[in-house]
Coordinates of C-alpha atoms in Angstrom, one line a residue:
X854 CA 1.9 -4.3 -82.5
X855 CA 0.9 -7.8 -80.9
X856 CA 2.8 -9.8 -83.0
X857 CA 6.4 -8.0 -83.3
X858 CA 8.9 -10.1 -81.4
X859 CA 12.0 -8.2 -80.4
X860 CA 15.4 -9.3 -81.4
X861 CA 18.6 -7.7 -81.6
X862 CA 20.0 -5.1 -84.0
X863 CA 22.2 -5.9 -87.2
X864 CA 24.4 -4.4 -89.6
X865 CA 23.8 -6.0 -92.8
X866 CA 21.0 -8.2 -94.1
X867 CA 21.6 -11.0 -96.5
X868 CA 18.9 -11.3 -99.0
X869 CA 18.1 -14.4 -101.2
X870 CA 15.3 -14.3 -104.4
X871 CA 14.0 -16.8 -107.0
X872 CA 12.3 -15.1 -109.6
X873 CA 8.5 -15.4 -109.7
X874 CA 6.9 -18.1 -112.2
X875 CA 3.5 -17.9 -114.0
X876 CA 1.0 -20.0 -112.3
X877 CA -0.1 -21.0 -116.1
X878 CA 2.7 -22.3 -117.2
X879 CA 2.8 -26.1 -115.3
X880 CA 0.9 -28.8 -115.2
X881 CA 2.0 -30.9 -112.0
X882 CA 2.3 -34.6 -112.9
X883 CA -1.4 -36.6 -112.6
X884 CA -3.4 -33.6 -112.5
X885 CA -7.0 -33.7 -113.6
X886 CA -9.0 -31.0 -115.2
X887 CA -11.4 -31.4 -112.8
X888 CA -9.1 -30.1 -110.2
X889 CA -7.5 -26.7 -111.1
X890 CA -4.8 -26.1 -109.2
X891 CA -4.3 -23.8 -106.4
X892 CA -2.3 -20.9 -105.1
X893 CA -0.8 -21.2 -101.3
X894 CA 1.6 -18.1 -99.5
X895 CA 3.5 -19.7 -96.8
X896 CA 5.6 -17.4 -94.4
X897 CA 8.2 -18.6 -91.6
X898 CA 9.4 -16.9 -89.0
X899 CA 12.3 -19.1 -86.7
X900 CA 16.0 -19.2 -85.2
X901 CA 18.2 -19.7 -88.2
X902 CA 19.7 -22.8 -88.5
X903 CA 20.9 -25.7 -91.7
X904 CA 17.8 -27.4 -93.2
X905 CA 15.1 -25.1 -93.1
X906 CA 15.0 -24.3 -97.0
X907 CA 15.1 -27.9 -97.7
X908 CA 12.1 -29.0 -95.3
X909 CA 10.2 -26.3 -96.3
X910 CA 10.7 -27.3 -100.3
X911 CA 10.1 -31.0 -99.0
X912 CA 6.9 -30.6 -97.2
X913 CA 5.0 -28.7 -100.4
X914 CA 6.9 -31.2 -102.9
X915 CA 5.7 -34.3 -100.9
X916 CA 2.6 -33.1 -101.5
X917 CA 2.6 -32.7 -105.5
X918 CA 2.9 -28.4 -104.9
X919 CA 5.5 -27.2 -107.0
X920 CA 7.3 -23.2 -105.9
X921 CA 6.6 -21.0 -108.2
X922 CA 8.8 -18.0 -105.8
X923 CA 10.7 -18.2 -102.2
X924 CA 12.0 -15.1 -100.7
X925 CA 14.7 -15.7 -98.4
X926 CA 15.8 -12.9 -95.5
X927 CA 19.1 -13.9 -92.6
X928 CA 20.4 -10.6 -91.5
X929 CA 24.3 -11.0 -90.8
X930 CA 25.1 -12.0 -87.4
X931 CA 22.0 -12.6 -86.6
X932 CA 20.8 -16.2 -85.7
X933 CA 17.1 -15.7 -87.5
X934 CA 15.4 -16.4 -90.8
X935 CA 13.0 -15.3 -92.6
X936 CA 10.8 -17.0 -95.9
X937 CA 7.9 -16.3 -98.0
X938 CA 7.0 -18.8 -100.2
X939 CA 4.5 -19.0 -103.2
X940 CA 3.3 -22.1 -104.7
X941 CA 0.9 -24.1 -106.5
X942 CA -0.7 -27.6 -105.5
X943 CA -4.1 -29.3 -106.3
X944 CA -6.1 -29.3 -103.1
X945 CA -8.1 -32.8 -104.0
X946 CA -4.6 -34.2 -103.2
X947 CA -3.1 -31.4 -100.1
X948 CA -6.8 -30.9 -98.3
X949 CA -6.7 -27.4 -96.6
X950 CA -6.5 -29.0 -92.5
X951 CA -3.5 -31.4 -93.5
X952 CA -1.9 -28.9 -95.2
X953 CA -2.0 -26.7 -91.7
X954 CA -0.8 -29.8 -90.1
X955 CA 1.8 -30.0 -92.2
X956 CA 3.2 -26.7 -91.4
X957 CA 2.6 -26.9 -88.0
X958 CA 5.2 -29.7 -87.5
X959 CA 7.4 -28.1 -89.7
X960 CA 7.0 -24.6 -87.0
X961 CA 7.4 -27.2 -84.1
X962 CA 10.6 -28.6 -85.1
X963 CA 12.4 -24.7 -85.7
X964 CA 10.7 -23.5 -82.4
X965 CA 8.9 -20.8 -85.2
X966 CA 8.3 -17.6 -84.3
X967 CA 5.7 -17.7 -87.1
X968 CA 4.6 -19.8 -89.0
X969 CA 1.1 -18.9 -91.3
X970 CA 0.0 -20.4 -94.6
X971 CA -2.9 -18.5 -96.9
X972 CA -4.9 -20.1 -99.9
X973 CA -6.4 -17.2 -101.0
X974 CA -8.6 -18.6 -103.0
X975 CA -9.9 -21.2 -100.6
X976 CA -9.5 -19.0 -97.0
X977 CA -11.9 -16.0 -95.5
X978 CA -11.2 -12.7 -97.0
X979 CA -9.8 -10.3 -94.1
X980 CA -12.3 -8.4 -92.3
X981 CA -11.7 -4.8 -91.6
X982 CA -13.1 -1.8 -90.5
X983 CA -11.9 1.4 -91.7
X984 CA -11.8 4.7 -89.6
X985 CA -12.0 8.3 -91.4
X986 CA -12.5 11.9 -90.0
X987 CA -13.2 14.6 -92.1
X988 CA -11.3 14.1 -95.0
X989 CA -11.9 11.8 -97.7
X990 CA -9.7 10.8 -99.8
X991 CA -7.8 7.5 -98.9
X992 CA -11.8 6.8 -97.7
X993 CA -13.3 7.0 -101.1
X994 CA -9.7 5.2 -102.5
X995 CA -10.3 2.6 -100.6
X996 CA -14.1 1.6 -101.4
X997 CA -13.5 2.1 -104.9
X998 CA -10.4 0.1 -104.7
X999 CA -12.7 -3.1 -102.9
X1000 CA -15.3 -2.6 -105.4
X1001 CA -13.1 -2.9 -108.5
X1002 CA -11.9 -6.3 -106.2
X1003 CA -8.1 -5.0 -106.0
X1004 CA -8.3 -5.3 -102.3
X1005 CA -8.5 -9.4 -100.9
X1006 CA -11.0 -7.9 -97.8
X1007 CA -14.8 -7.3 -96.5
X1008 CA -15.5 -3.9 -94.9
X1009 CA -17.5 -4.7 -92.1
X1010 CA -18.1 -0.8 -91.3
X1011 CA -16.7 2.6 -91.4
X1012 CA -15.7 4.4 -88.0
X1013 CA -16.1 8.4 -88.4
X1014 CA -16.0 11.3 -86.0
X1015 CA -17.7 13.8 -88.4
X1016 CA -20.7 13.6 -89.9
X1017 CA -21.2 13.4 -93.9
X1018 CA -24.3 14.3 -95.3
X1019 CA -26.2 11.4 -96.7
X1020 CA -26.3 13.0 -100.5
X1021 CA -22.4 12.7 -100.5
X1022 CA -20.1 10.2 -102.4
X1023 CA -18.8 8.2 -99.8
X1024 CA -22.5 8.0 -98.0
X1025 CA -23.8 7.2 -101.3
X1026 CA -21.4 4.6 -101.9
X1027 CA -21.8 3.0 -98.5
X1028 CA -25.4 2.8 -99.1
X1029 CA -25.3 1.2 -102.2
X1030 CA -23.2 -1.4 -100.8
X1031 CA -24.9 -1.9 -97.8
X1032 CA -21.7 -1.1 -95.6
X1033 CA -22.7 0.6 -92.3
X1034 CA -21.6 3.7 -91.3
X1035 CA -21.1 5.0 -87.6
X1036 CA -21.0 8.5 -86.6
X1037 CA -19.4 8.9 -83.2
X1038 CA -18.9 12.7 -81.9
X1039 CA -15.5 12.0 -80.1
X1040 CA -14.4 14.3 -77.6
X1041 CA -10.9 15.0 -75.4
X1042 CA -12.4 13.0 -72.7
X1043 CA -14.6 10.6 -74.4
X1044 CA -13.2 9.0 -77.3
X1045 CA -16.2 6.1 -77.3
X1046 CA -13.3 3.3 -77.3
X1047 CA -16.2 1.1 -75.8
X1048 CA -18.9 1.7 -78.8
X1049 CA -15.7 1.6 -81.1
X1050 CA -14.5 -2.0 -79.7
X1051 CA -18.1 -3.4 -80.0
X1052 CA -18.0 -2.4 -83.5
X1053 CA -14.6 -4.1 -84.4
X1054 CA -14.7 -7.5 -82.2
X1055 CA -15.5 -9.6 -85.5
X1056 CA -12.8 -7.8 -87.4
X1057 CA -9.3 -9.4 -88.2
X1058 CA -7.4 -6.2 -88.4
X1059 CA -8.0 -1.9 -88.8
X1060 CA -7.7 0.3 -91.2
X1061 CA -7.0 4.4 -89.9
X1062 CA -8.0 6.1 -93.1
X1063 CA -6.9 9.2 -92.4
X1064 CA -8.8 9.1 -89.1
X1065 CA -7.6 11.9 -86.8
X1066 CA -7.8 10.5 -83.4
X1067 CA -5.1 8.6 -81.2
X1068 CA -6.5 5.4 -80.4
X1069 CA -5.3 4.8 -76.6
X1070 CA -2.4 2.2 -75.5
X1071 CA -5.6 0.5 -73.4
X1072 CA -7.7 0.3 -77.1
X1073 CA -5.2 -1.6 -78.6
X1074 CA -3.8 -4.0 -76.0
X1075 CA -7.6 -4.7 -76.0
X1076 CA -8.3 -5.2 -79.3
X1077 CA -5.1 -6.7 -79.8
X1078 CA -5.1 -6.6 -83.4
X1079 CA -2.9 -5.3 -85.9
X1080 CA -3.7 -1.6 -86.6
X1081 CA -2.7 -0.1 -89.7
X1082 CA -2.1 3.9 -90.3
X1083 CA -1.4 6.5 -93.0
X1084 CA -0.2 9.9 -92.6
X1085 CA 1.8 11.9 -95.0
X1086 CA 6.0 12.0 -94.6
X1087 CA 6.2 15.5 -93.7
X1088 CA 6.9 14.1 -90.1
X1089 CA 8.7 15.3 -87.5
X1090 CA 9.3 18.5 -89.3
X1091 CA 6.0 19.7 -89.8
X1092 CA 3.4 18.5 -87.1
X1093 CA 0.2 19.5 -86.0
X1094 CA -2.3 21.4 -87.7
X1095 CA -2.5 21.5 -92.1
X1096 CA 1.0 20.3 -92.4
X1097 CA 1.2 20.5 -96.0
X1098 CA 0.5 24.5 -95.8
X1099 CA 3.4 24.4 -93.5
X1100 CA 5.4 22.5 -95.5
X1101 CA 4.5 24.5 -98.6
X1102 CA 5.9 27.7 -96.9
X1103 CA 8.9 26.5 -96.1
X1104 CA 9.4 25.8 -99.7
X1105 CA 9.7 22.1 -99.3
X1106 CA 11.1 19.9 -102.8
X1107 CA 10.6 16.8 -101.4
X1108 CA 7.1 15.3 -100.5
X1109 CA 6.0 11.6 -99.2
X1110 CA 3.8 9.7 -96.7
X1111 CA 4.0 6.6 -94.8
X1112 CA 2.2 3.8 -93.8
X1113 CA 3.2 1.7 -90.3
X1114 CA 1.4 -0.1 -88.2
X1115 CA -0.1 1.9 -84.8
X1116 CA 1.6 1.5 -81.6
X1117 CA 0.8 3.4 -78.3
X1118 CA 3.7 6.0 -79.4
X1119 CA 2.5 8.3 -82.0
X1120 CA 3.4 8.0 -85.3
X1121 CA 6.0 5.6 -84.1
X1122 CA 4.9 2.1 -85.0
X1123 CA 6.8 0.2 -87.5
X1124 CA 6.7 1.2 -91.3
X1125 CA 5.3 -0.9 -93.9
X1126 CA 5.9 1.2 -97.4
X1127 CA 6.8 4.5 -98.0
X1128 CA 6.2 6.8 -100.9
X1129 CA 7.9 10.2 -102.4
X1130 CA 7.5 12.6 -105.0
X1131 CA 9.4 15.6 -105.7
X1132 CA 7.8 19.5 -105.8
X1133 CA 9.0 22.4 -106.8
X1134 CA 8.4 26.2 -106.5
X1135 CA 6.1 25.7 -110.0
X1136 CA 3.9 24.5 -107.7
X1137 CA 0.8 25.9 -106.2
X1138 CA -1.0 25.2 -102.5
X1139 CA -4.0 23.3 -104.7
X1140 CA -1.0 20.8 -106.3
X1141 CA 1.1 20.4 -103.5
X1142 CA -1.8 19.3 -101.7
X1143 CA -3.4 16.9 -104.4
X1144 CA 0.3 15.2 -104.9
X1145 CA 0.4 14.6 -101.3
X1146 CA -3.0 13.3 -100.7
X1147 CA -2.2 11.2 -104.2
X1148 CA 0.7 9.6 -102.2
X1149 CA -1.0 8.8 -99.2
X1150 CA -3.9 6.9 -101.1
X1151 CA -1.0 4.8 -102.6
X1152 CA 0.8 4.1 -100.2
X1153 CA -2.5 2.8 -98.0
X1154 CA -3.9 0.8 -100.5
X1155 CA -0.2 -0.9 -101.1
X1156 CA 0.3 -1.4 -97.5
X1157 CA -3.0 -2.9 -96.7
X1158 CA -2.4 -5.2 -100.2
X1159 CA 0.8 -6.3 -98.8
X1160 CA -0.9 -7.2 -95.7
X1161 CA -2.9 -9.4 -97.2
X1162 CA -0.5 -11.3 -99.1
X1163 CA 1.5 -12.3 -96.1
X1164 CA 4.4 -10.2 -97.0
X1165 CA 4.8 -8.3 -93.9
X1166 CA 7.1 -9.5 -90.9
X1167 CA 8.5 -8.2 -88.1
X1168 CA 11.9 -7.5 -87.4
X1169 CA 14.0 -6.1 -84.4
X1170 CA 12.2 -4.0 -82.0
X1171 CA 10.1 -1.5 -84.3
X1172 CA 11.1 -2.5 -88.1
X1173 CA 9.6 -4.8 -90.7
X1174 CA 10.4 -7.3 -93.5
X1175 CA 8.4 -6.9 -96.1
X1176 CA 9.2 -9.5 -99.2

């Protein structure tokens, strides 16, 4: 993943919280009705050192913003820190560019890592392109999940190597909401990374869907992009072909799945939110089956949310923070 930084392993993490407030409840001082106020993420990335909490609270109080929640990660012996912050402002008073500028010196003076602020309301929605193969659940998750506007994104296009029938839900769907849909007949020796890179240049990150194809190490150095994945947690255990039978026949009592980010080693790039449920010998092939493709639509949807919301950061050489 392009943006994972490697730093050096430790034992314990310190964790700090303040507990969320209701944007409804405050009113800042001098604010007119004819300026809601707004919602800003900030997330910093830097060497840990004193001071940083106190310029970050400065630099939105200055401004009028008031925190509504601050999540604070230093790992224990480690010289790093980590912040999310949440908090409210009225942008007639904190316009969007000096607010950037104001982060920016703020990144300059801890020698940040990274250093990203999000007004949701105010910024671009993500752009993404999802990839599917044959199956379609997490597909048809996803696209109901934009419609009903649970999802802060635009799907530019979907990415399959099977063909659906036009008369089908997902073609229907796509149809009706004008999102284009590419057939590509991959093979062992053409994989159409070319067509596939054309197709994603205006994108701002991927989406594998269930998409059954390893996207080379030369795809994603190219696209250089973040690339998220799902696959169910029956791994290492059960690999290859119709996992789940496997692991129904080996009388499995724990289920799961798992969505990372891809890296050129399979199945291998760091994890963003995992999911479990138990079975048991009551159930069937049909129910194993639906609880495990009812975890993997979960768990993509969440990962992909928490994406979006700047709660994702990287940490050591192939794990995450996610606040």
């Amino acid at each position: 993943m392009n943006n994972l930084r490697r730093i050096s392993s430790r034992k314990q993490p310190n964790f700090s919280k303040i507990t969320i407030r209701s944007l409804n409840s405050f009113k800042l001082p001098g604010q007119s009705l004819d300026h809601p106020l707004t919602h800003g993420i900030h997330v910093f990335h830097c060497p840990d050192e004193v001071g940083i909490v106190a310029k970050l609270s400065e630099c939105i109080a200055s401004r009028g913003g008031n925190i509504l929640a601050a999540d604070i990660f230093v790992p224990e012996n480690k010289h790093v820190f980590y912040s999310r912050s949440e908090f409210i402002y009225d942008p007639s008073k904190w316009p969007r560019e000096q607010m950037d500028e104001d982060f920016l010196k703020i990144g300059t003076m801890f020698r940040a890592m990274k250093s990203v602020v999000r007004v949701p309301d105010l910024d671009p929605k993500y752009k993404i392109a999802v990839f599917a193969s044959k199956q379609d659940h997490c597909l048809v998750d996803l696209l109901h999940t934009w419609q009903n506007k649970r999802l802060p994104v635009d799907i530019t296009c979907v990415i399959s190597n099977h063909h659906r029938d036009s008369d089908s839900h997902a073609m229907r769907f796509l149809e009706r909401h004008q999102i284009p849909y590419h057939f590509l007949n991959t093979t062992a020796v053409n994989k159409r990374e070319e067509e596939i890179l054309d197709l994603v240049q205006d994108t701002d990150f991927l989406v594998l869907a269930r998409y059954m194809q390893i996207l080379s190490g030369n795809f994603l150095e190219r696209y250089g992009r973040d690339v998220i994945n799902i696959h169910h947690g029956l791994l290492p255990s059960f690999k290859g072909g119709n996992p789940s039978r496997q692991a129904f026949d080996c009388g499995v009592k724990m289920i799961g799945a798992t969505s990372h980010f891809v890296t050129e080693e399979l199945d291998a790039g760091p994890i963003i939110e995992q999911m479990v449920e138990r079975v048991s010998h009551r159930d069937n092939l049909q129910s194993f089956v639906q609880k495990s493709e009812n975890l993997e639509r979960q768990c993509l949807s969440r990962a992909i949310k928490y994406y979006c919301e700047l709660r994702v950061l990287p940490y050591l050489d192939n794990k995450t923070v996610v606040f």
